[in-house]
Tab-separated table of C-alpha atoms and ligand atoms in Angstrom:
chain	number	residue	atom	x	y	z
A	1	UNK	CA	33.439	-2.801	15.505
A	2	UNK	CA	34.349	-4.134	12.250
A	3	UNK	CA	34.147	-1.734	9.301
A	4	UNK	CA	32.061	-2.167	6.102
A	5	UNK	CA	33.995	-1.342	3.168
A	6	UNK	CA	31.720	1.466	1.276
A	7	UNK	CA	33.636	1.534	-1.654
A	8	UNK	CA	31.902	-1.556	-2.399
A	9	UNK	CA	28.807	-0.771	-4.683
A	10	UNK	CA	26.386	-3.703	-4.221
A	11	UNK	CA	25.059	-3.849	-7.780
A	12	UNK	CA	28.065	-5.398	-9.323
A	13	UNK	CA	27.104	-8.904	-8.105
A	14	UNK	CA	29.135	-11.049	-9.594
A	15	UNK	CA	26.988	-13.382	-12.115
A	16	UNK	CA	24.078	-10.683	-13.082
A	17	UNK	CA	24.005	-7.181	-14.291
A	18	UNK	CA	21.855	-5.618	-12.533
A	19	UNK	CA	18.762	-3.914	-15.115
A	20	UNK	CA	15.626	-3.246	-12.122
A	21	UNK	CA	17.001	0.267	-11.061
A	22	UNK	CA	13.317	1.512	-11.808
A	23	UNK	CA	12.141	-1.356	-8.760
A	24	UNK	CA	15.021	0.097	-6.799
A	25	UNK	CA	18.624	1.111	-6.632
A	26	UNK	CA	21.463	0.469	-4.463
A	27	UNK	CA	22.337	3.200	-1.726
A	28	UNK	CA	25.127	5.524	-2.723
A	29	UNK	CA	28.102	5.060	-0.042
A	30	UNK	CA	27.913	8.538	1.077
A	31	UNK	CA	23.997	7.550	1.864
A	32	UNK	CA	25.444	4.452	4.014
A	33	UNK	CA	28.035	6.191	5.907
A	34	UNK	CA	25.449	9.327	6.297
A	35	UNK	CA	22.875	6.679	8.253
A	36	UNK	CA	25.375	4.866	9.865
A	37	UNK	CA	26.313	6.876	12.936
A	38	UNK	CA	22.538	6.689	13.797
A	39	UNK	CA	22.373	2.777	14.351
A	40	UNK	CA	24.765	2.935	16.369
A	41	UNK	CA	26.923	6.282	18.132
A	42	UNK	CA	23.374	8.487	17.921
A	43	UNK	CA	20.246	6.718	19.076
A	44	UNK	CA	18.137	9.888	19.926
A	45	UNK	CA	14.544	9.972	19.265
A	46	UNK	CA	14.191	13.287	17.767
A	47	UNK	CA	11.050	13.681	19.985
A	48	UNK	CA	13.200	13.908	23.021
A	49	UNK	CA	14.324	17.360	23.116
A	50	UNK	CA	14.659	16.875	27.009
A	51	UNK	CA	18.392	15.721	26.094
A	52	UNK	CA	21.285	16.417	23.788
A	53	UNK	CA	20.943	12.994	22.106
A	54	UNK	CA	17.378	13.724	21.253
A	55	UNK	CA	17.958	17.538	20.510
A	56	UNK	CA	20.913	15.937	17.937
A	57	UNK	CA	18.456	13.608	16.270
A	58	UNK	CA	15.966	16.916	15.622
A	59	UNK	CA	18.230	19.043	14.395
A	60	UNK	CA	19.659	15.893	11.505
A	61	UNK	CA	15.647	15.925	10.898
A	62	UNK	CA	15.301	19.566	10.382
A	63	UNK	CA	18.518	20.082	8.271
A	64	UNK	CA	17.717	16.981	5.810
A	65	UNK	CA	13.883	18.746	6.114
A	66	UNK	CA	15.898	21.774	4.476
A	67	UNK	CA	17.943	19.613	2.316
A	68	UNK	CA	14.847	17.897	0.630
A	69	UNK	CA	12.486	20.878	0.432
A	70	UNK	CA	15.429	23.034	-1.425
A	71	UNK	CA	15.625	20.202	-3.936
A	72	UNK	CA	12.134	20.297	-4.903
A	73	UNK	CA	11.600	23.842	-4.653
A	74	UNK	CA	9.696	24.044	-1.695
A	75	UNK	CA	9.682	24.888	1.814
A	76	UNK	CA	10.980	22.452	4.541
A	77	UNK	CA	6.721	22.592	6.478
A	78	UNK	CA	5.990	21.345	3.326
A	79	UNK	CA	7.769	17.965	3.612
A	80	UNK	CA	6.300	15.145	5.375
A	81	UNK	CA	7.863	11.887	6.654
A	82	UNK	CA	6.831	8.800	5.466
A	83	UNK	CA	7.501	4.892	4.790
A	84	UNK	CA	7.974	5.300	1.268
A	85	UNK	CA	5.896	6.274	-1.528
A	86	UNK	CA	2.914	4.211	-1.206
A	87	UNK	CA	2.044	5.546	2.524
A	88	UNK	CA	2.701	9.029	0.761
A	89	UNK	CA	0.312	8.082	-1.538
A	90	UNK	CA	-2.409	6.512	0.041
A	91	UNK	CA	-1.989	9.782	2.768
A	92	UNK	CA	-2.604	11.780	-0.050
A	93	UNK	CA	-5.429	10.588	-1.624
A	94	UNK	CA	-7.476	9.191	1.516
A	95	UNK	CA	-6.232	11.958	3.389
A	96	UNK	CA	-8.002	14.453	1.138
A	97	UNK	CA	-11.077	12.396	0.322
A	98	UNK	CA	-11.787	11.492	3.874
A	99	UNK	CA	-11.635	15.167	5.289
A	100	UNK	CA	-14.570	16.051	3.621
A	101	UNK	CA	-18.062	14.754	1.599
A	102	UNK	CA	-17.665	11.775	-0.142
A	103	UNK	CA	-17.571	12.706	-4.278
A	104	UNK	CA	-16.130	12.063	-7.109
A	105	UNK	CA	-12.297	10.807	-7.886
A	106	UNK	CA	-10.383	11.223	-11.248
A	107	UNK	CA	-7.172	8.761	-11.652
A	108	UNK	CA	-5.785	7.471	-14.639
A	109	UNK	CA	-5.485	3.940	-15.780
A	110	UNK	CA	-1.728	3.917	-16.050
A	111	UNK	CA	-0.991	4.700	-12.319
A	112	UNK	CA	0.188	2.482	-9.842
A	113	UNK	CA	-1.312	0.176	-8.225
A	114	UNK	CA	-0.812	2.104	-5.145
A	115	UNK	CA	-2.527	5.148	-6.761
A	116	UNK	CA	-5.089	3.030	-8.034
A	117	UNK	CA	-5.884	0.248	-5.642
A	118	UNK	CA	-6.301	3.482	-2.913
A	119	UNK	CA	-8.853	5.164	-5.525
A	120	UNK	CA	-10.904	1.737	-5.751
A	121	UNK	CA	-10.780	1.169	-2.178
A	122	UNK	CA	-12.556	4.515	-1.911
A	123	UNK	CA	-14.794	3.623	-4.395
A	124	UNK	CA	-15.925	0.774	-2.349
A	125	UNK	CA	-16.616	3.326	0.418
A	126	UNK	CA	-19.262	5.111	-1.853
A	127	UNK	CA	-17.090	7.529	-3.900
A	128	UNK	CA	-17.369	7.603	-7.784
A	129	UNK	CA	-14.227	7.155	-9.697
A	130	UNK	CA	-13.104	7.888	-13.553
A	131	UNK	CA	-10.109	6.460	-14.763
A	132	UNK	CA	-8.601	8.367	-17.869
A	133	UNK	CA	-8.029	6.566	-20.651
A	134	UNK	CA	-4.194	6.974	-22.574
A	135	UNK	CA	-3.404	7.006	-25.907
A	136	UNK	CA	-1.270	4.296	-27.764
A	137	UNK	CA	1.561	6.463	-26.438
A	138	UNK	CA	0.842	5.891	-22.924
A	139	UNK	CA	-0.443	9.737	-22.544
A	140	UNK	CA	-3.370	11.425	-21.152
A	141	UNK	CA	-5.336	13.888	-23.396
A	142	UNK	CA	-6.330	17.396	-20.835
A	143	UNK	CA	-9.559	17.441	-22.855
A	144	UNK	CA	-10.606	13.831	-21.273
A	145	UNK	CA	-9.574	15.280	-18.089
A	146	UNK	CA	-11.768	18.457	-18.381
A	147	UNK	CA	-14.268	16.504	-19.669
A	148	UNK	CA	-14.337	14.109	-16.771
A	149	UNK	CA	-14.668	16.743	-14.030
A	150	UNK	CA	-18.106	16.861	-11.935
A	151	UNK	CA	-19.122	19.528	-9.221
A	152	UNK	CA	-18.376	17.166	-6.362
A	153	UNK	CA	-14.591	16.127	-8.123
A	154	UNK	CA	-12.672	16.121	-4.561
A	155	UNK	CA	-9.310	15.563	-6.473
A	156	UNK	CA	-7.382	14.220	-9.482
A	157	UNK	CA	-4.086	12.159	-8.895
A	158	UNK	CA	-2.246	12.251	-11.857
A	159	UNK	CA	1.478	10.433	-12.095
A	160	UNK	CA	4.740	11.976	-13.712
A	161	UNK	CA	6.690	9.252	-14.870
A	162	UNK	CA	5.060	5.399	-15.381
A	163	UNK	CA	6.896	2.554	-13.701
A	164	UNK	CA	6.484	0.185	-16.405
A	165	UNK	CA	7.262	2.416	-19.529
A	166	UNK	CA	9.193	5.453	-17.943
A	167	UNK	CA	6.262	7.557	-20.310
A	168	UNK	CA	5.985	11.196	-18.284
A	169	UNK	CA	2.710	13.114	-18.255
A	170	UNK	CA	2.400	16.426	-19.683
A	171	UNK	CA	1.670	17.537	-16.342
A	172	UNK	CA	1.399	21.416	-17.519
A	173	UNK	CA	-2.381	21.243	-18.784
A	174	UNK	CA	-3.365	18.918	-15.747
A	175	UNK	CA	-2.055	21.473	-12.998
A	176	UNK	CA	-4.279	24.452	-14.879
A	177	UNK	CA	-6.688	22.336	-15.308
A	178	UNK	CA	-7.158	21.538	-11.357
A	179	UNK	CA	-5.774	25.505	-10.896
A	180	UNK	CA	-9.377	26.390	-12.491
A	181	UNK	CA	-11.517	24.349	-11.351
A	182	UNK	CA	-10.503	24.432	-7.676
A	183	UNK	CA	-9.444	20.885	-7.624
A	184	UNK	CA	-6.666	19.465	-6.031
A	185	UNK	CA	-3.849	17.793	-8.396
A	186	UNK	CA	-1.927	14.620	-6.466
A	187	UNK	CA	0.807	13.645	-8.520
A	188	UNK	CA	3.011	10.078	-7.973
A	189	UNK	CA	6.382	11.428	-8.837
A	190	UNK	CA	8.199	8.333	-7.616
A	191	UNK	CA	10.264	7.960	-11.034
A	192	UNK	CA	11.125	11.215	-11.484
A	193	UNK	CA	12.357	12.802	-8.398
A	194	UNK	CA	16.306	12.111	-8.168
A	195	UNK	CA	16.238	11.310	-11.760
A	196	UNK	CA	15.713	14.382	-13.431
A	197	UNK	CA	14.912	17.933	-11.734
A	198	UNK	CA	11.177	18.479	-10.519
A	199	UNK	CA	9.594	21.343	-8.748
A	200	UNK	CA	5.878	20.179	-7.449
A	201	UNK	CA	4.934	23.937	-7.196
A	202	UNK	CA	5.800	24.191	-11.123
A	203	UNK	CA	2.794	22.145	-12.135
A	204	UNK	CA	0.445	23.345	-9.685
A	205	UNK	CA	0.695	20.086	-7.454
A	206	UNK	CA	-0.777	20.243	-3.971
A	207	UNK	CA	0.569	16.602	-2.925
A	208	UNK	CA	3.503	15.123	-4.240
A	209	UNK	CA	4.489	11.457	-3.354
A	210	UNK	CA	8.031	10.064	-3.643
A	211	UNK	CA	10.542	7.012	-2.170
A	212	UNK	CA	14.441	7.313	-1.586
A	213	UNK	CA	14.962	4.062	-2.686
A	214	UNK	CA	14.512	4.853	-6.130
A	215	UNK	CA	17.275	7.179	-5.989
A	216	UNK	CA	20.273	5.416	-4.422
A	217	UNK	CA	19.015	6.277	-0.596
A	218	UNK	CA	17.461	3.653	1.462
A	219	UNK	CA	14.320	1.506	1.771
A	220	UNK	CA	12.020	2.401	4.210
A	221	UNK	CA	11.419	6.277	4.175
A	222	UNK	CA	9.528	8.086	1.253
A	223	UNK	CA	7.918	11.854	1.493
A	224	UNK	CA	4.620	14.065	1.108
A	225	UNK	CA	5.207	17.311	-0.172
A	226	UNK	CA	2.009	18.660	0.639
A	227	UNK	CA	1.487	22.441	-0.465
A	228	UNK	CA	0.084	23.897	3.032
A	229	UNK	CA	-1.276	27.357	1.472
A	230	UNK	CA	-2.859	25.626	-1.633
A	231	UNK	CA	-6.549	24.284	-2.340
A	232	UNK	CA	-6.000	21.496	0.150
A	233	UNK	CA	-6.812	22.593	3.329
A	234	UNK	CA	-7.047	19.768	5.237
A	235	UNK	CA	-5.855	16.198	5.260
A	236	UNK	CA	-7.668	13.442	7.141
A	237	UNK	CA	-4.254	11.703	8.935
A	238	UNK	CA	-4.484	7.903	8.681
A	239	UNK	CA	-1.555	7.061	11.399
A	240	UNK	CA	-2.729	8.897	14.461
A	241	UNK	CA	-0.705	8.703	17.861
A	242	UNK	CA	2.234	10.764	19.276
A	243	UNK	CA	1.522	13.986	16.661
A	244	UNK	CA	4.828	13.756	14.823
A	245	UNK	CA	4.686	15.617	11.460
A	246	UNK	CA	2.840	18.465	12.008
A	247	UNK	CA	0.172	15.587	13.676
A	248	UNK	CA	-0.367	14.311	10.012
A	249	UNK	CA	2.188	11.320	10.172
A	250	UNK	CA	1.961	9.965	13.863
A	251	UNK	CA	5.283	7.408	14.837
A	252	UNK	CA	8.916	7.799	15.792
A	253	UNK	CA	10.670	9.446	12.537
A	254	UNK	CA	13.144	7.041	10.984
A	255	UNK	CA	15.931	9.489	11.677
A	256	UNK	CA	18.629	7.059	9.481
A	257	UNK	CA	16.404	6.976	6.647
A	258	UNK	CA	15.579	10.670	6.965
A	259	UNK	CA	19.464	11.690	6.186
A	260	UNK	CA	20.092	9.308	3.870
A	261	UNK	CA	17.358	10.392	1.712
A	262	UNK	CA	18.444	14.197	2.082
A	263	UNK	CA	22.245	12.933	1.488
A	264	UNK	CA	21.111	11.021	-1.672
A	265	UNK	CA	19.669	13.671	-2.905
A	266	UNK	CA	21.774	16.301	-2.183
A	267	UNK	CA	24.949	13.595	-3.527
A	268	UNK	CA	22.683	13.542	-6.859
A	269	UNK	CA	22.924	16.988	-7.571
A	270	UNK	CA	26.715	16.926	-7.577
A	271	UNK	CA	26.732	14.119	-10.207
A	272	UNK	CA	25.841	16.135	-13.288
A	273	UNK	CA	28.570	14.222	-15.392
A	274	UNK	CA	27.775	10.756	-14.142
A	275	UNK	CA	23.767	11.479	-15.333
A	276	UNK	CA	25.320	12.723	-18.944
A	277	UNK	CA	27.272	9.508	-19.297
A	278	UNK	CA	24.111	7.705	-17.985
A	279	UNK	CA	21.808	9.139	-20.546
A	280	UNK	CA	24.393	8.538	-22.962
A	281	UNK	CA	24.154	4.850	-21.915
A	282	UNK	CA	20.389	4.385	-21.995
A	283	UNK	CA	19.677	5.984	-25.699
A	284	UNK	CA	22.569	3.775	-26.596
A	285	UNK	CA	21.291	0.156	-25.218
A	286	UNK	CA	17.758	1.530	-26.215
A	287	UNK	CA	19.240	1.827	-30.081
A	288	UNK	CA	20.792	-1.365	-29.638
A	289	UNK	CA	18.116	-3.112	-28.384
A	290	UNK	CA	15.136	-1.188	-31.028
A	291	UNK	CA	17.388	-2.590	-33.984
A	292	UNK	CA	16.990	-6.205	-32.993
A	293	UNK	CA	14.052	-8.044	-35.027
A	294	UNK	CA	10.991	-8.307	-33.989
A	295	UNK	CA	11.041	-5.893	-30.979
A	296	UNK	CA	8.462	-3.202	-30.097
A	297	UNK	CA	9.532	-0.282	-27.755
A	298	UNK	CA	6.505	0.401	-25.903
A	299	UNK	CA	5.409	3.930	-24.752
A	300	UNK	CA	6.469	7.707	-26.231
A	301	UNK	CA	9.326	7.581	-27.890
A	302	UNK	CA	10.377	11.386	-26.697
A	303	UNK	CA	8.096	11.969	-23.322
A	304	UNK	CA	10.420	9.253	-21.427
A	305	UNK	CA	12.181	9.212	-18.805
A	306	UNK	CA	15.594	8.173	-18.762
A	307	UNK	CA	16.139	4.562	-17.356
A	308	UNK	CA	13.433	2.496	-18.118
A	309	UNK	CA	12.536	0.766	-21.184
A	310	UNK	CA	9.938	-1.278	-21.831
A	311	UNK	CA	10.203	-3.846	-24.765
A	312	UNK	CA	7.890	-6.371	-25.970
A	313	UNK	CA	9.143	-8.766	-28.238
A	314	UNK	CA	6.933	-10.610	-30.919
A	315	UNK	CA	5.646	-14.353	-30.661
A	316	UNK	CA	7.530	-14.734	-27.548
A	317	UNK	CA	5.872	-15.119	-24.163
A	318	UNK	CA	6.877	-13.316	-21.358
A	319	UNK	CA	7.433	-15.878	-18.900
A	320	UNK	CA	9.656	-18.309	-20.567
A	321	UNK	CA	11.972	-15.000	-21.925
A	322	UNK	CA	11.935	-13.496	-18.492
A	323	UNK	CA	13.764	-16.624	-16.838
A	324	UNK	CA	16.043	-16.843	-19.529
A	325	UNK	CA	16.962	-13.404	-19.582
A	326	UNK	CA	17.627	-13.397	-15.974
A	327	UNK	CA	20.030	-16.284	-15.922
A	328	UNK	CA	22.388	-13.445	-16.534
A	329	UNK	CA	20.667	-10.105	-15.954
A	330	UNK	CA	18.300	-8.953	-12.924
A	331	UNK	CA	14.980	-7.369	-15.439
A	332	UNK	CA	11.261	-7.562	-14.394
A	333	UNK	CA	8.011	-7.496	-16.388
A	334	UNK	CA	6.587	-4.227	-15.602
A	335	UNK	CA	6.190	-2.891	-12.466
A	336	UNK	CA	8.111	-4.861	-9.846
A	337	UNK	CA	5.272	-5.440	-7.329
A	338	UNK	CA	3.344	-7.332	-10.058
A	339	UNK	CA	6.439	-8.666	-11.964
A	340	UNK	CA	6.295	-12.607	-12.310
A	341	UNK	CA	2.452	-12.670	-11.452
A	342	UNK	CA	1.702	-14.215	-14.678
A	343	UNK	CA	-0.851	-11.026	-15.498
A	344	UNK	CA	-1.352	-9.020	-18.301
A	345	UNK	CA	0.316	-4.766	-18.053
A	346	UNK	CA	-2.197	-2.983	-16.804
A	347	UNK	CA	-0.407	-0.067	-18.081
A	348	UNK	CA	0.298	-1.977	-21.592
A	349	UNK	CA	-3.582	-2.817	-21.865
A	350	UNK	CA	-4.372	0.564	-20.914
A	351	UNK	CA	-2.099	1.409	-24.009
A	352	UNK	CA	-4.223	-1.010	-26.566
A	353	UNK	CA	-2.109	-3.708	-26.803
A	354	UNK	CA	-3.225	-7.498	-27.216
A	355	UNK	CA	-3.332	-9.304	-24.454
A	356	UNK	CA	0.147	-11.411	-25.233
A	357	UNK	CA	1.828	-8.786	-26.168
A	358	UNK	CA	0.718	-7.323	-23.010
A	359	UNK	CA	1.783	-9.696	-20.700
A	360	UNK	CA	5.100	-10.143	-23.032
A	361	UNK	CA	6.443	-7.029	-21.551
A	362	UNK	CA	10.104	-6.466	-20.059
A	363	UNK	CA	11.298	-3.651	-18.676
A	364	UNK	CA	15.074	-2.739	-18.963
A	365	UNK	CA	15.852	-0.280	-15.994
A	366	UNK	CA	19.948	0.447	-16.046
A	367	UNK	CA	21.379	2.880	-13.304
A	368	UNK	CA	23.895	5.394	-12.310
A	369	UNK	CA	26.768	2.612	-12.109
A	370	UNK	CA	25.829	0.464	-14.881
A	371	UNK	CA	28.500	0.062	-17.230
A	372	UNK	CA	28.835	0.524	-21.086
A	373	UNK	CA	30.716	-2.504	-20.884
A	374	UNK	CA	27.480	-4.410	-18.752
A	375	UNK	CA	25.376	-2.901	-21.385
A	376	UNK	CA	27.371	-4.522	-24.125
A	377	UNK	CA	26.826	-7.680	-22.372
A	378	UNK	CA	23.258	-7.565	-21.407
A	379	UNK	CA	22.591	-6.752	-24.912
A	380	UNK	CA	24.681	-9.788	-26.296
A	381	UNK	CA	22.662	-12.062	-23.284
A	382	UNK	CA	19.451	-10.723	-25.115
A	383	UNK	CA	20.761	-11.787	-28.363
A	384	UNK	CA	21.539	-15.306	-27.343
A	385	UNK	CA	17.813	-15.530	-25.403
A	386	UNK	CA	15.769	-14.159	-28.165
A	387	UNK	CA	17.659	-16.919	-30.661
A	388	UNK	CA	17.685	-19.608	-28.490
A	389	UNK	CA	13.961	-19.189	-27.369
A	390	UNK	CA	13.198	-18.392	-31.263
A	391	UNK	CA	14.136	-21.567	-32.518
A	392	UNK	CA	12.011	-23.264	-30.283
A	393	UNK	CA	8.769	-20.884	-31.405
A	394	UNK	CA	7.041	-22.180	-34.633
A	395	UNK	CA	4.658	-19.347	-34.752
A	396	UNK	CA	8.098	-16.937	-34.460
A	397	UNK	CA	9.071	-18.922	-37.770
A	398	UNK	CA	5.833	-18.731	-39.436
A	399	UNK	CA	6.042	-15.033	-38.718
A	400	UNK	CA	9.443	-14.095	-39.714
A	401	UNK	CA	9.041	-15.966	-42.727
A	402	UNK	CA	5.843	-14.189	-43.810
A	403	UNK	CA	3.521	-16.979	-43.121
A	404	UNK	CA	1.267	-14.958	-40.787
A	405	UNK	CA	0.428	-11.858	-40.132
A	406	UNK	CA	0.197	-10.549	-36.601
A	407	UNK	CA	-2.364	-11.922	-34.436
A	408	UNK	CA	-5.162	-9.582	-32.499
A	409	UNK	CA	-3.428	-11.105	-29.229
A	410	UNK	CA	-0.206	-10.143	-30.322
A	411	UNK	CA	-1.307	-6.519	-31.568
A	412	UNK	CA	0.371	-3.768	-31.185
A	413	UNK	CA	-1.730	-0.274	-31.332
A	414	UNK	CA	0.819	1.152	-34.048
A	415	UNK	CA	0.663	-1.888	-35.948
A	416	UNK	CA	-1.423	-1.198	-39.528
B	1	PLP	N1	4.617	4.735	-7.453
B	1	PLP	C1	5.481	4.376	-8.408
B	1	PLP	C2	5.422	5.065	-9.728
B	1	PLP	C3	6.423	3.371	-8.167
B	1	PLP	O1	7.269	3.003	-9.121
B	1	PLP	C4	6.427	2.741	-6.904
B	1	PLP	C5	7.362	1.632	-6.633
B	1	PLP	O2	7.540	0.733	-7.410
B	1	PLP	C6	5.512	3.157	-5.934
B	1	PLP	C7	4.628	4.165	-6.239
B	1	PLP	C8	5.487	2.543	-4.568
B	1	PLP	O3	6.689	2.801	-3.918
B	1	PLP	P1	7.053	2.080	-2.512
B	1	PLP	O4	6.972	0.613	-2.789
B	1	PLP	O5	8.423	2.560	-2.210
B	1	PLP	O6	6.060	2.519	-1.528
């Protein structure tokens, strides 16, 4: 069989830089050579303990079970397999909704779609939902949460870090908040776990949703941490069939997937110098890039995670600066799923921006192997695109040269 080289890290193609790390990130070569062995020399199922094939496959299961629960801070029953983050999600929030009476839903309007578009498909079903409002910072206030809780609240799904601006929750006052009302907390940690350390049972989290292939593992296989001896006592499974997972998560585990998400994470936590010189390279392009003219950061300035960074940059549109921008680079407008749909942020809107500068958003997502020298030339690429497309904008010149102020469209909610 002919060998791959694994040396060979795929984001270095050879006429882009690769900036979408927050969409998803290439697999770390011990991740690859970790899942190779079981498309080819191991093909158990790990439901066939009859055999040592099958009794091999379990016992890779169990140990990256142990692997991923240690990580997080919690116990290997409380880690369930799944497809990735948005079956982890929609598990979650169905799952606890449709075990019981229907009620009342709290989400926030920042979420992801996943989180979101699962809340309003309940609330077609007869629920009633509140969505939180942010602040210009892109954070909840606990007092809107508090103040949004009924009798019949059945849960509150809350993210850590946002997709489109890397902005992370507070999530402190939203787990005591849920601890005293009895309520249980979901949280979509998908941009946080692998990026910086996070312990579910810290914040008082009963479900916890996350996907390896937004930290160098593979596509394909996400997780529930679901705290067992918490307020949820019951979860309604959606995929029903042979029992696997505990009979919460029917279907043949994705035994590849499952040890190359334990190996990427447990890889991760060797690589304390390679995150230091990778926060050392965000803050740098994200001084870089906040001293060019007419650029707005977008989100908290401190309650970010590192990463992404979202940028919005005055009287240009979107579009046009997104496909000239990634002539060179690979960057989406907010969150990948909707990135090139043409619509305005959600999350940006939700923030109280106009509606161009909300759709003019770009977010900048550099990873573990991006370069200080690719940063140096993504930010000259930038450069050239913002002048380029600049001297083609007349209301950019009337701007710049003081002719007009700011228009509502184009308003930012720090602007005076
Ligand atoms: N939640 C967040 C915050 C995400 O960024 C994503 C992916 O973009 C998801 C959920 C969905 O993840 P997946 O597409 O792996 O299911």
């Amino acid at each position: 069989m002919e060998s791959i080289n694994l040396q060979l890290i795929p984001h270095t193609m050879e006429d882009c830089i690769y900036l979408d790390h927050a969409a998803s990130t290439p697999c770390l070569p011990e991740v690859v050579e970790a899942m190779m062995p079981f498309f080819t020399l191991h093909p158990g199922n790990p439901g066939s303990i009859v055999h040592k094939a099958g009794k091999h496959a379990a016992r890779v299961v169990k140990e990256s079970r142990e692997t991923i629960a240690s990580v997080l801070g919690a116990a290997p029953h409380e880690i369930f397999f799944t497809s990735g983050a948005t079956e982890a999600i929609n598990m979650a929030i169905k799952g606890i909704a449709l075990a019981g009476e229907k009620g009342h839903l709290i989400t926030c309007a920042t979420e992801h779609s996943a989180v979101l578009q699962t809340c309003r498909s309940l609330e077609l079903q007869g629920y009633r939902l509140t969505v939180l409002p942010v602040d210009a910072n892109g954070c909840i206030q606990p007092g809107s949460l508090e103040a949004a809780i009924t009798e019949d609240t059945r849960l509150v799904a809350v993210m850590h870090a946002n997709n489109e601006t890397g902005v992370m929750h507070n999530l402190q006052p939203v787990g005591e908040i849920c601890n005293r009302y009895g309520i249980p907390f979901v949280c979509d940690a998908t941009q946080t776990i692998g990026k910086i350390p996070f312990h579910p049972a810290d914040f008082g989290i009963d479900c916890c949703c996350f996907a390896a292939h937004k930290f160098y593992g593979p596509k394909g296989i996400g997780a529930l941490y679901f705290n067992t001896s918490g307020r949820v006592t019951r979860l309604l499974p959606l995929i029903e069939g042979g029992a696997q997972e505990s009979g919460l998560r029917s279907g043949t585990l994705h035994v590849a997937g499952i040890a190359g998400m334990a190996t990427a994470l447990r890889t991760l936590e060797n690589k304390a110098e390679a995150f230091r010189i990778f926060r050392e390279n965000c803050a740098y392009f994200e001084t870089r890039l906040s001293a060019m003219q007419g650029i707005i950061l977008n989100g908290s300035p401190v309650l970010r995670v590192p990463g992404i960074t979202s940028a919005s940059f005055r009287y240009l549109e979107g579009g046009p600066l997104l496909v000239s921008l990634n002539t060179k680079l690979c960057v989406s407008s907010g969150s990948s799923c909707s990135s090139g749909s043409g619509k305005a942020s959600h999350v940006l809107t939700a923030m109280g921006h106009g509606l161009q500068q909300a759709m003019a958003g770009i977010r900048f997502s550099p990873g573990l192997h991006t370069s200080r020298e690719e940063i140096d030339r993504a930010l000259l690429h930038i450069e050239k695109s913002l002048e380029q497309l600049r001297q083609e904008s007349q209301t950019w010149k009337m701007f710049h040269t003081g002719g007009i102020k700011p228009v509502a469209s184009w308003f930012h909610p720090l602007d005076v």
